[in-house]
XYZ file of C-alpha atoms in Angstrom:
497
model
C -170.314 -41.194 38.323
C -169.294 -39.584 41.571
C -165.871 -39.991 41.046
C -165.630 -38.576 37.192
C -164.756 -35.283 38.939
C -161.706 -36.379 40.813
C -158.458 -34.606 40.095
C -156.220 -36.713 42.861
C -156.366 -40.322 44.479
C -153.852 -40.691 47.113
C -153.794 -43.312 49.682
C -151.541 -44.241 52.122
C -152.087 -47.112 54.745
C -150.222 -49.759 57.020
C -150.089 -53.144 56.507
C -153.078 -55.125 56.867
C -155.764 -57.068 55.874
C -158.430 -54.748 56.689
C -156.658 -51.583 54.451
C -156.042 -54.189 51.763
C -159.699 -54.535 51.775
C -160.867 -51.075 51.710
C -158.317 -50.320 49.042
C -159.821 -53.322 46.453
C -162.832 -51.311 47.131
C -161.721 -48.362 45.568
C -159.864 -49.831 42.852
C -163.151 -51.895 41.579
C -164.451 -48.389 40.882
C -161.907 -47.342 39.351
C -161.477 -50.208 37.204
C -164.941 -49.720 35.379
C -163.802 -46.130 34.705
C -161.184 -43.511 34.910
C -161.846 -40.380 35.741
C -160.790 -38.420 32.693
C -159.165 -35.294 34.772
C -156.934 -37.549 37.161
C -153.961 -36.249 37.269
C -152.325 -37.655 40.156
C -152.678 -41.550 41.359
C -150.567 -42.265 44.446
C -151.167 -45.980 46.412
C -148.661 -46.902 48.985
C -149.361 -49.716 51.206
C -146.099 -51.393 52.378
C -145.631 -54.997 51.672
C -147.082 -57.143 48.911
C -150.760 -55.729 47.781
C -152.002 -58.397 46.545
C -153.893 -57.982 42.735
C -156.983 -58.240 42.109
C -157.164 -60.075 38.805
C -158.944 -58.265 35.928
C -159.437 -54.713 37.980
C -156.123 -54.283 38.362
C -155.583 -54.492 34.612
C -158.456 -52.639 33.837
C -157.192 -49.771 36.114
C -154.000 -49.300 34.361
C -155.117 -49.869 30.861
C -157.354 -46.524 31.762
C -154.638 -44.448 33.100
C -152.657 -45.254 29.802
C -155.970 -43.517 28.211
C -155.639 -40.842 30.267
C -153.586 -38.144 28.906
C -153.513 -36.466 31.813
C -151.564 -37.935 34.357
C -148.729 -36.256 36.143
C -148.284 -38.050 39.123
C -147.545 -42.058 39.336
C -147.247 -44.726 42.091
C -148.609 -48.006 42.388
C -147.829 -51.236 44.340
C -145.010 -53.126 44.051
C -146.514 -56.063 42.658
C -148.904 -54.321 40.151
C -146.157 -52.721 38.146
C -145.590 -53.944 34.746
C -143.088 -52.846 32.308
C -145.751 -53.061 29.116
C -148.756 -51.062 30.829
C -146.304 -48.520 32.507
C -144.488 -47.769 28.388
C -148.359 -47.150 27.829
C -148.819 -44.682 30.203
C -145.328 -43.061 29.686
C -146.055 -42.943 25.758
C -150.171 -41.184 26.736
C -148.489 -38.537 29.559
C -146.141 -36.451 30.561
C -145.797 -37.066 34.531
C -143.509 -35.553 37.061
C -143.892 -37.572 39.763
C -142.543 -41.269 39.251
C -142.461 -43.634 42.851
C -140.816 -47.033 42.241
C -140.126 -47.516 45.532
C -139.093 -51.230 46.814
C -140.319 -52.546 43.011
C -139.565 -55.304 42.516
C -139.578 -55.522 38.572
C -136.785 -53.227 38.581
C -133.530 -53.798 37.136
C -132.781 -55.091 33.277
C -136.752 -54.746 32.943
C -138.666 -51.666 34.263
C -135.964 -48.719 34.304
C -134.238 -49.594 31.515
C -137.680 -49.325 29.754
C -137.950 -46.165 31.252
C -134.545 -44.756 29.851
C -135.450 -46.230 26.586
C -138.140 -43.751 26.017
C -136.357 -41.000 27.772
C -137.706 -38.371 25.460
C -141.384 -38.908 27.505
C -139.668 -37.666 30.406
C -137.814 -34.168 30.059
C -140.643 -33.446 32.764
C -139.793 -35.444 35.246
C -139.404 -33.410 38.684
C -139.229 -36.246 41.009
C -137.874 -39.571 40.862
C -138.192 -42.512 43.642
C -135.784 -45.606 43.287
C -135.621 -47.041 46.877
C -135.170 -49.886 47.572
C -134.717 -50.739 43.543
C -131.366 -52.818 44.715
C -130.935 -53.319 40.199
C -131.841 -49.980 39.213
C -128.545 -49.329 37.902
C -127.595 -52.383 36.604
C -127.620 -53.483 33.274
C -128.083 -57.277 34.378
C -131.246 -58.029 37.397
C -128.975 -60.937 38.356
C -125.763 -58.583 39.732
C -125.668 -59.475 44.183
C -126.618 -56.552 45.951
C -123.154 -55.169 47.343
C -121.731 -55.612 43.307
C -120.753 -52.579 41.160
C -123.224 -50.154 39.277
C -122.941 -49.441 35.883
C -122.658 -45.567 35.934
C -123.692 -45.401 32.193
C -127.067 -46.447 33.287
C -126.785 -43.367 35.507
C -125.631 -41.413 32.401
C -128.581 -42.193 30.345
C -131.001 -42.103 33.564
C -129.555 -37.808 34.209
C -129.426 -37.324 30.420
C -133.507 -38.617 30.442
C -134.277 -36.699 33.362
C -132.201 -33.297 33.002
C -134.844 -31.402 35.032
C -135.105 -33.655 37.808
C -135.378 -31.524 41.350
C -136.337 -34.564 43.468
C -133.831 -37.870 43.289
C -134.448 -40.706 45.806
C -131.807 -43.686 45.519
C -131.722 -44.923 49.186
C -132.100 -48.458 50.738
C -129.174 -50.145 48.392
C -125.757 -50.638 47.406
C -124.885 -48.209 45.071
C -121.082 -49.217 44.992
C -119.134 -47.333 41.991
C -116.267 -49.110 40.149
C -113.127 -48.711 41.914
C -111.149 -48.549 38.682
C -113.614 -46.513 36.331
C -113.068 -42.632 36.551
C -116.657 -42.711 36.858
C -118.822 -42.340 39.752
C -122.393 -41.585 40.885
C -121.842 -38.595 42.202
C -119.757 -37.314 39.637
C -122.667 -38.054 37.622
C -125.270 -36.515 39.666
C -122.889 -33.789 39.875
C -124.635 -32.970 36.295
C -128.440 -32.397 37.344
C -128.027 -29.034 38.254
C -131.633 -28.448 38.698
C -131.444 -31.177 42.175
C -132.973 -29.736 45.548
C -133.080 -32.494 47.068
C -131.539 -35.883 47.632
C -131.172 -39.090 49.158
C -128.515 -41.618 48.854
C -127.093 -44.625 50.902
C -123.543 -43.708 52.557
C -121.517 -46.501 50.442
C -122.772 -44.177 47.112
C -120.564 -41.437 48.628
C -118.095 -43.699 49.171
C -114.817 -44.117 46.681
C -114.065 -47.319 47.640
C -113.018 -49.534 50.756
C -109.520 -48.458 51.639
C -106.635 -50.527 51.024
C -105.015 -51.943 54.292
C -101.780 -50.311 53.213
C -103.372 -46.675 53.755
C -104.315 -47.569 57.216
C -102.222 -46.503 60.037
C -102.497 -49.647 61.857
C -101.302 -51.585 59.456
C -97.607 -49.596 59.116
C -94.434 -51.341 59.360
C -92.942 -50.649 62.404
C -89.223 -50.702 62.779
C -87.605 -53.436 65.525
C -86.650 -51.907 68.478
C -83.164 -52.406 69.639
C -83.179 -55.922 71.862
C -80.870 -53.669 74.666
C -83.783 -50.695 75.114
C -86.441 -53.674 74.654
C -89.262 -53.127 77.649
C -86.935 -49.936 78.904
C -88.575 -47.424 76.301
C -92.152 -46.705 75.616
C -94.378 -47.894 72.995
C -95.653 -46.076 69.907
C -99.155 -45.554 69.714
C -100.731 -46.162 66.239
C -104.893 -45.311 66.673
C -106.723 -43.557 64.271
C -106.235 -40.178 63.382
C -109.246 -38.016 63.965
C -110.474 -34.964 62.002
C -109.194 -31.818 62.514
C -111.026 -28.748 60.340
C -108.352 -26.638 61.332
C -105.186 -28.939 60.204
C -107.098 -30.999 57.570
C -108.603 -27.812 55.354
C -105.248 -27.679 53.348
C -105.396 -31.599 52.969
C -109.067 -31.485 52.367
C -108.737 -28.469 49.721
C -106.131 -30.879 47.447
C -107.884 -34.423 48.019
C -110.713 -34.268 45.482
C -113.255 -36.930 46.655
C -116.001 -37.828 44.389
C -118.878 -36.597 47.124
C -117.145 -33.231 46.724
C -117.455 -32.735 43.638
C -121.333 -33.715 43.960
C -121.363 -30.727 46.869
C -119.767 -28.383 44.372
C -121.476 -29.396 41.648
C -125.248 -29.001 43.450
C -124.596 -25.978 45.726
C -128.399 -25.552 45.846
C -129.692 -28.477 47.785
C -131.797 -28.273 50.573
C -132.873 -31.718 51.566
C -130.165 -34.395 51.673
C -130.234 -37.627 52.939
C -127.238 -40.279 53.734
C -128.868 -43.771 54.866
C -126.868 -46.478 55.668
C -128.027 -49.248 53.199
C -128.570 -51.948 55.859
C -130.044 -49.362 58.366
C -133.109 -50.292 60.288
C -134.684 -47.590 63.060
C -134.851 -49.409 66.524
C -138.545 -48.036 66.803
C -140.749 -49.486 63.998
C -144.149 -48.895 63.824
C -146.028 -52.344 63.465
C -143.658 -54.348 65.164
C -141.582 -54.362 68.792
C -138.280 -52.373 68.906
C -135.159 -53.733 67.255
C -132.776 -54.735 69.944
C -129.575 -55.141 67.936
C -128.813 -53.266 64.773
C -127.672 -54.613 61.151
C -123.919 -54.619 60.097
C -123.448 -51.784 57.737
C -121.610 -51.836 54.302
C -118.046 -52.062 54.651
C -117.574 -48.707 52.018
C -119.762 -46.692 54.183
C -117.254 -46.812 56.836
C -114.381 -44.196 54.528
C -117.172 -41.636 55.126
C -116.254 -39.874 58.602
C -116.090 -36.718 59.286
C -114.174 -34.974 56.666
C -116.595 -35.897 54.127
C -119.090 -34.841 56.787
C -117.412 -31.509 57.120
C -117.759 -31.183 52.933
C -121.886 -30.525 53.283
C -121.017 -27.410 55.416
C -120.678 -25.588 51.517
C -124.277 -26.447 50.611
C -125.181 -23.274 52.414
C -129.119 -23.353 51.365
C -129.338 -26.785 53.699
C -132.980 -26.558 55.071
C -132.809 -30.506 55.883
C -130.102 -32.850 56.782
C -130.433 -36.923 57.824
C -127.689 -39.075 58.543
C -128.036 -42.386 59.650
C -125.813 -45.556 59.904
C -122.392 -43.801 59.484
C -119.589 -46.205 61.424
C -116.655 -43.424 60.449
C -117.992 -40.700 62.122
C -115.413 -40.741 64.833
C -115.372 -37.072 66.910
C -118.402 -35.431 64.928
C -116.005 -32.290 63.578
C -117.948 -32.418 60.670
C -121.271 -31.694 62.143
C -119.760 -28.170 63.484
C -118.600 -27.356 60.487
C -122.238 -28.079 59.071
C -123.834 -25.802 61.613
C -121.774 -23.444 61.091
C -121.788 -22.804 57.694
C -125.523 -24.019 57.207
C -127.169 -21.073 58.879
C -130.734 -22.155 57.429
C -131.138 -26.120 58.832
C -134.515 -26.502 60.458
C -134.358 -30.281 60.316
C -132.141 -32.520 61.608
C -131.972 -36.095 61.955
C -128.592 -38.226 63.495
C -128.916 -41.900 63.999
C -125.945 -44.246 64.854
C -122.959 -42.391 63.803
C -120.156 -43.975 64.905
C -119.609 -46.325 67.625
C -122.733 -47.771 69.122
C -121.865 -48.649 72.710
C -120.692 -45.051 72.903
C -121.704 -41.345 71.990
C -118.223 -40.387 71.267
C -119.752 -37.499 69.157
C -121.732 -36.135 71.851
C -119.503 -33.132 73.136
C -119.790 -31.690 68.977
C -123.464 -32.188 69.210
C -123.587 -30.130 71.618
C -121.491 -27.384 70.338
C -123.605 -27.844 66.977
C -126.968 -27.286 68.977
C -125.628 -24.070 69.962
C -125.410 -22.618 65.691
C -128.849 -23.769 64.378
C -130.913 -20.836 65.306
C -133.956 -21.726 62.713
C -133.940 -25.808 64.190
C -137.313 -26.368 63.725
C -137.307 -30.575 64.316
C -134.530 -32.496 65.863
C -134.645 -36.386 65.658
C -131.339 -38.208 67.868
C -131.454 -41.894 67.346
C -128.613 -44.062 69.272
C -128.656 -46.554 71.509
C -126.304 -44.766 74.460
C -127.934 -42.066 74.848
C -127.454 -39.223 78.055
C -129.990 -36.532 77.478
C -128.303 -34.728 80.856
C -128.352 -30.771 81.713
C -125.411 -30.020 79.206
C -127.516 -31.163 76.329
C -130.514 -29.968 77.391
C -128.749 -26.269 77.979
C -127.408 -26.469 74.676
C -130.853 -27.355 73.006
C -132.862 -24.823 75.079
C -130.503 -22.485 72.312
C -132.608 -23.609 69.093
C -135.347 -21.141 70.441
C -137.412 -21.837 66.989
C -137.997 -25.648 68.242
C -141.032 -27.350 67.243
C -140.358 -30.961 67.855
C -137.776 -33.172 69.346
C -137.372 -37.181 69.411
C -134.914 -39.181 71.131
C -134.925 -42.607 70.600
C -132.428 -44.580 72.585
C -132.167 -48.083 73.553
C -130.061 -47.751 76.809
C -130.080 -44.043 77.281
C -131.117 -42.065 80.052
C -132.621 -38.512 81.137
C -132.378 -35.630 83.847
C -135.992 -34.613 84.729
C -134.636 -31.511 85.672
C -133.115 -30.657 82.731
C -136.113 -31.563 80.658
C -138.476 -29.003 82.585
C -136.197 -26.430 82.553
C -135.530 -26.811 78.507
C -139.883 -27.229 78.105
C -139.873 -23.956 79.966
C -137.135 -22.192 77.838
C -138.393 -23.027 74.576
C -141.819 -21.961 74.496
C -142.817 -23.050 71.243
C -142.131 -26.880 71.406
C -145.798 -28.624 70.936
C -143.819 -32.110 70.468
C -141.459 -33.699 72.838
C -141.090 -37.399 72.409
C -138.486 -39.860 74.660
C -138.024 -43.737 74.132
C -135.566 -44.469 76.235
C -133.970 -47.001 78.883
C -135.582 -45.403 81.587
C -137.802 -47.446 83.988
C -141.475 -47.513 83.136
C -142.462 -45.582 86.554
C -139.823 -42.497 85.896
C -141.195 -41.753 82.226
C -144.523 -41.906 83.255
C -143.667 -39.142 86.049
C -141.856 -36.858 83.278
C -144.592 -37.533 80.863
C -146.986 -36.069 83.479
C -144.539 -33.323 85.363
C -144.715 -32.080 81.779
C -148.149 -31.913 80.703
C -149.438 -30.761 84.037
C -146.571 -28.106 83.605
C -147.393 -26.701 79.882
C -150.527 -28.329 78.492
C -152.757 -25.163 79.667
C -150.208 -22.899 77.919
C -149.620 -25.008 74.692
C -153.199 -27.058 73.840
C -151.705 -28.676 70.897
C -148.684 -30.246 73.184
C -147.633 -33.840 72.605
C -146.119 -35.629 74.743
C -144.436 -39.430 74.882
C -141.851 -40.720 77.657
C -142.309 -44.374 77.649
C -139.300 -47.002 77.855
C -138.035 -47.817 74.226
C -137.962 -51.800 75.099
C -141.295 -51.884 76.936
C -143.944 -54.784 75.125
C -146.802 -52.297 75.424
C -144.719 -49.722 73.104
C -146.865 -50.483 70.080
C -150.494 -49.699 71.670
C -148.657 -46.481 72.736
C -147.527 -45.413 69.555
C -150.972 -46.043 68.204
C -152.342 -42.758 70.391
C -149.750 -40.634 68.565
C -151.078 -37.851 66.470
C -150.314 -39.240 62.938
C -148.615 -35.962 61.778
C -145.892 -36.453 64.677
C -145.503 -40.192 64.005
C -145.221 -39.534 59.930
C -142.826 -36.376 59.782
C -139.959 -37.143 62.861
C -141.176 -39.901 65.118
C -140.969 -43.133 62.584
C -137.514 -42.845 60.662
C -138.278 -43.098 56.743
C -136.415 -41.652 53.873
C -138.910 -38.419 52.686
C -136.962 -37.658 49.794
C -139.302 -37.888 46.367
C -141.914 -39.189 48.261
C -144.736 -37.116 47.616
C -145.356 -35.595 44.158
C -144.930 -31.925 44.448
C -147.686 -29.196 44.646
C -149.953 -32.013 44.669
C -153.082 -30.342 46.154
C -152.421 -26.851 44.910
């Protein structure tokens, strides 16, 4: 009875025996009864929650009673297609989470589309991780084409869809078809956020004939053999100031998603096979995934393309192997006056930063940076970068997380003292354990009087105690920049107001 009064259940916990428990507690209650006024039911526990027989079915033949709902997301392993058509058929929600389902595929979307009509208020929509979410068959290998009709019906269900999550799989578009996912979600005009894996963006792997390397070379004369030089054939980097003609007459499929969504303000570009080095239950990854051969056409011209979506509040890239001299991320700054987050992880060549000298000339244009999250395993957070950082003078939080890189004390002070309203500063690093430990505390002898709510975290990224260190972490910092997560659709909107 004390719970027929409750307008929103959301829950979200780690992994664990003990939160499985306390969660079965809750849903027995539930079970018996639900509340008649819920309107928003949100359960995210990662991993397999494990059912618990008749309450579980109980629950959700309730919400399917309940006209009411606007808000939907259960655990993986609870979802079923018949009891979710129920609850579709009873409400009108707009907020759906399928995140990591497996039922997805041939069984659960396509449901979904098939009663499209329920859904013309949908306002956010979570499909990561569904690897068959846009596949007509739940058989298709994860790295095999989409079928962009299913896309089709999926924008032609969901027209007023502001929230669109498809990270964390291969969304590969048919090479031949003049179709492609972003020239389909070119169509939802009503987006303001989104988050896709890189290989989406992606036209295709390029042939080997387009690829300078690859050129015939003519046979030099056997007389001048070893007397002349050699040609160089590298890779040609990107130039905004000789490649805007070229860039203004090759149409690429992620431009015309740009120009067809000039409104966004959150978007995402995840590497499908990406994996943060820091997670949160477990030690730090020491060697990263391969990522998806298409992801690698997406360098910095494409990069350079988001610089037109000039209401940008919120930018992550992560896993993209073309980014070669980081260009593009001027041209972002630049043009994106409004950023105030910003999140980079492994762009381009791992054993180097070769991006590192635009990063710091992009530092220097985003005057409203609010959070800044660097993740890449050759780090050097020296003076330069620190001088260009101590620039974002509306910095609230910065996170460097890198496997090998190192730090100037120096240079760390001096940017704490410059920007004077940073409460968060967190560094896992390569350092040794004793020289974090004596920035960790130069720093919070230096501003904690000055700034109560500072945080502060040096510790080396590799170190076996990292977990129980991460576990003292205010959970605001660790949800919102510390831990890497896709953030796109996953809250329903203006849920407690």
């Amino acid at each position: 009875p004390h719970y027929q009064n409750l307008h929103v259940f959301y829950a979200r916990h780690a992994p664990g025996y003990v939160n499985q428990t306390v969660m079965s507690l809750y849903l027995a209650v539930f079970s018996v009864r639900v509340p008649e006024h819920l309107r928003a039911f949100v359960i995210s526990i990662p991993g397999n929650f494990p059912e618990s027989g008749p309450a579980a079915k109980n629950l959700l033949e309730g919400m399917a009673k309940n006209g009411a709902l606007e808000a939907l997301q259960l655990p993986k392993t609870w979802v079923d297609s018949s009891s979710l058509m129920h609850i579709l058929k009873l409400s009108t929600p707009s907020y759906l989470n399928f995140s990591r389902c497996t039922v997805s595929g041939s069984h659960l979307i396509h449901r979904v589309l098939n009663e499209g009509k329920y859904l013309k208020c949908l306002i956010s929509l979570n499909l990561s991780g569904c690897v068959h979410s846009l596949s007509t068959e739940s058989s298709r290998k994860a790295e095999d084409d989409i079928d962009c009709q299913v896309l089709e019906t999926l924008a032609r269900a969901c027209p007023n869809v502001k929230h669109l999550n498809l990270s964390a799989a291969h969304h590969h578009s048919p090479a031949a078809s003049e179709k492609h996912l972003c020239t389909v979600l070119a169509k939802l005009k009503s987006l303001r956020s989104l988050s896709l894996p890189v290989c989406a963006a992606s036209n295709g792997v390029k042939s080997s004939e387009q690829s300078p390397s690859n050129h015939a070379l003519p046979v030099p004369n056997s007389f001048t053999l070893g007397l002349k030089k050699s040609v160089r054939v590298g890779i040609q980097t990107y130039n905004p100031k000789t490649s805007s003609e070229q860039r203004d007459s090759d149409h690429s499929s992620f431009q015309a998603l740009v120009e067809g969504n000039p409104f966004l303000e959150e978007l995402e570009l995840i590497g499908s096979n990406f994996s943060s080095a820091m997670p949160r239950n477990e030690p730090a990854i020491r060697k990263e995934l391969t990522p998806c051969a298409r992801a690698r056409s997406i360098g910095d011209e494409e990069l350079a393309r988001i610089g037109r979506l000039r209401f940008l509040k919120s930018l992550t890239l992560a896993q993209l192997p073309g980014i070669l001299n980081g260009a593009g991320l001027v041209q972002v700054a630049t043009r994106c006056q409004d950023i105030q987050v910003l999140s980079l992880a492994n762009l381009g060549m791992l054993q180097k930063v070769t991006y590192m000298p635009a990063l710091i000339e992009t530092l220097t244009h985003c005057k409203q940076l609010k959070d800044l999250r660097l993740e890449q395993p050759y780090i050097s957070a020296n003076m330069q970068f620190f001088q260009a950082l101590s620039q974002c003078r509306s910095l609230r939080r910065l996170c460097i997380i890198s496997r090998n890189g190192t730090f100037q004390p120096d240079a760390v002070m001096s940017f704490m003292g410059t920007c004077c309203d940073v409460i968060m500063c967190h560094m896992f690093m390569g350092e040794t354990l004793v020289a974090c430990k004596n920035l960790q505390q130069a720093l919070l002898q230096s501003f904690l009087t000055e700034r109560p709510a500072l945080n502060v975290v040096v510790y080396p990224l590799l170190h076996e105690a990292l977990a129980h260190i991460i576990r003292d972490v205010p959970l605001v910092h660790l949800d919102e920049i510390t831990l890497f997560k896709s953030r796109v659709a996953e809250d329903p909107p203006n849920l407690w107001w």
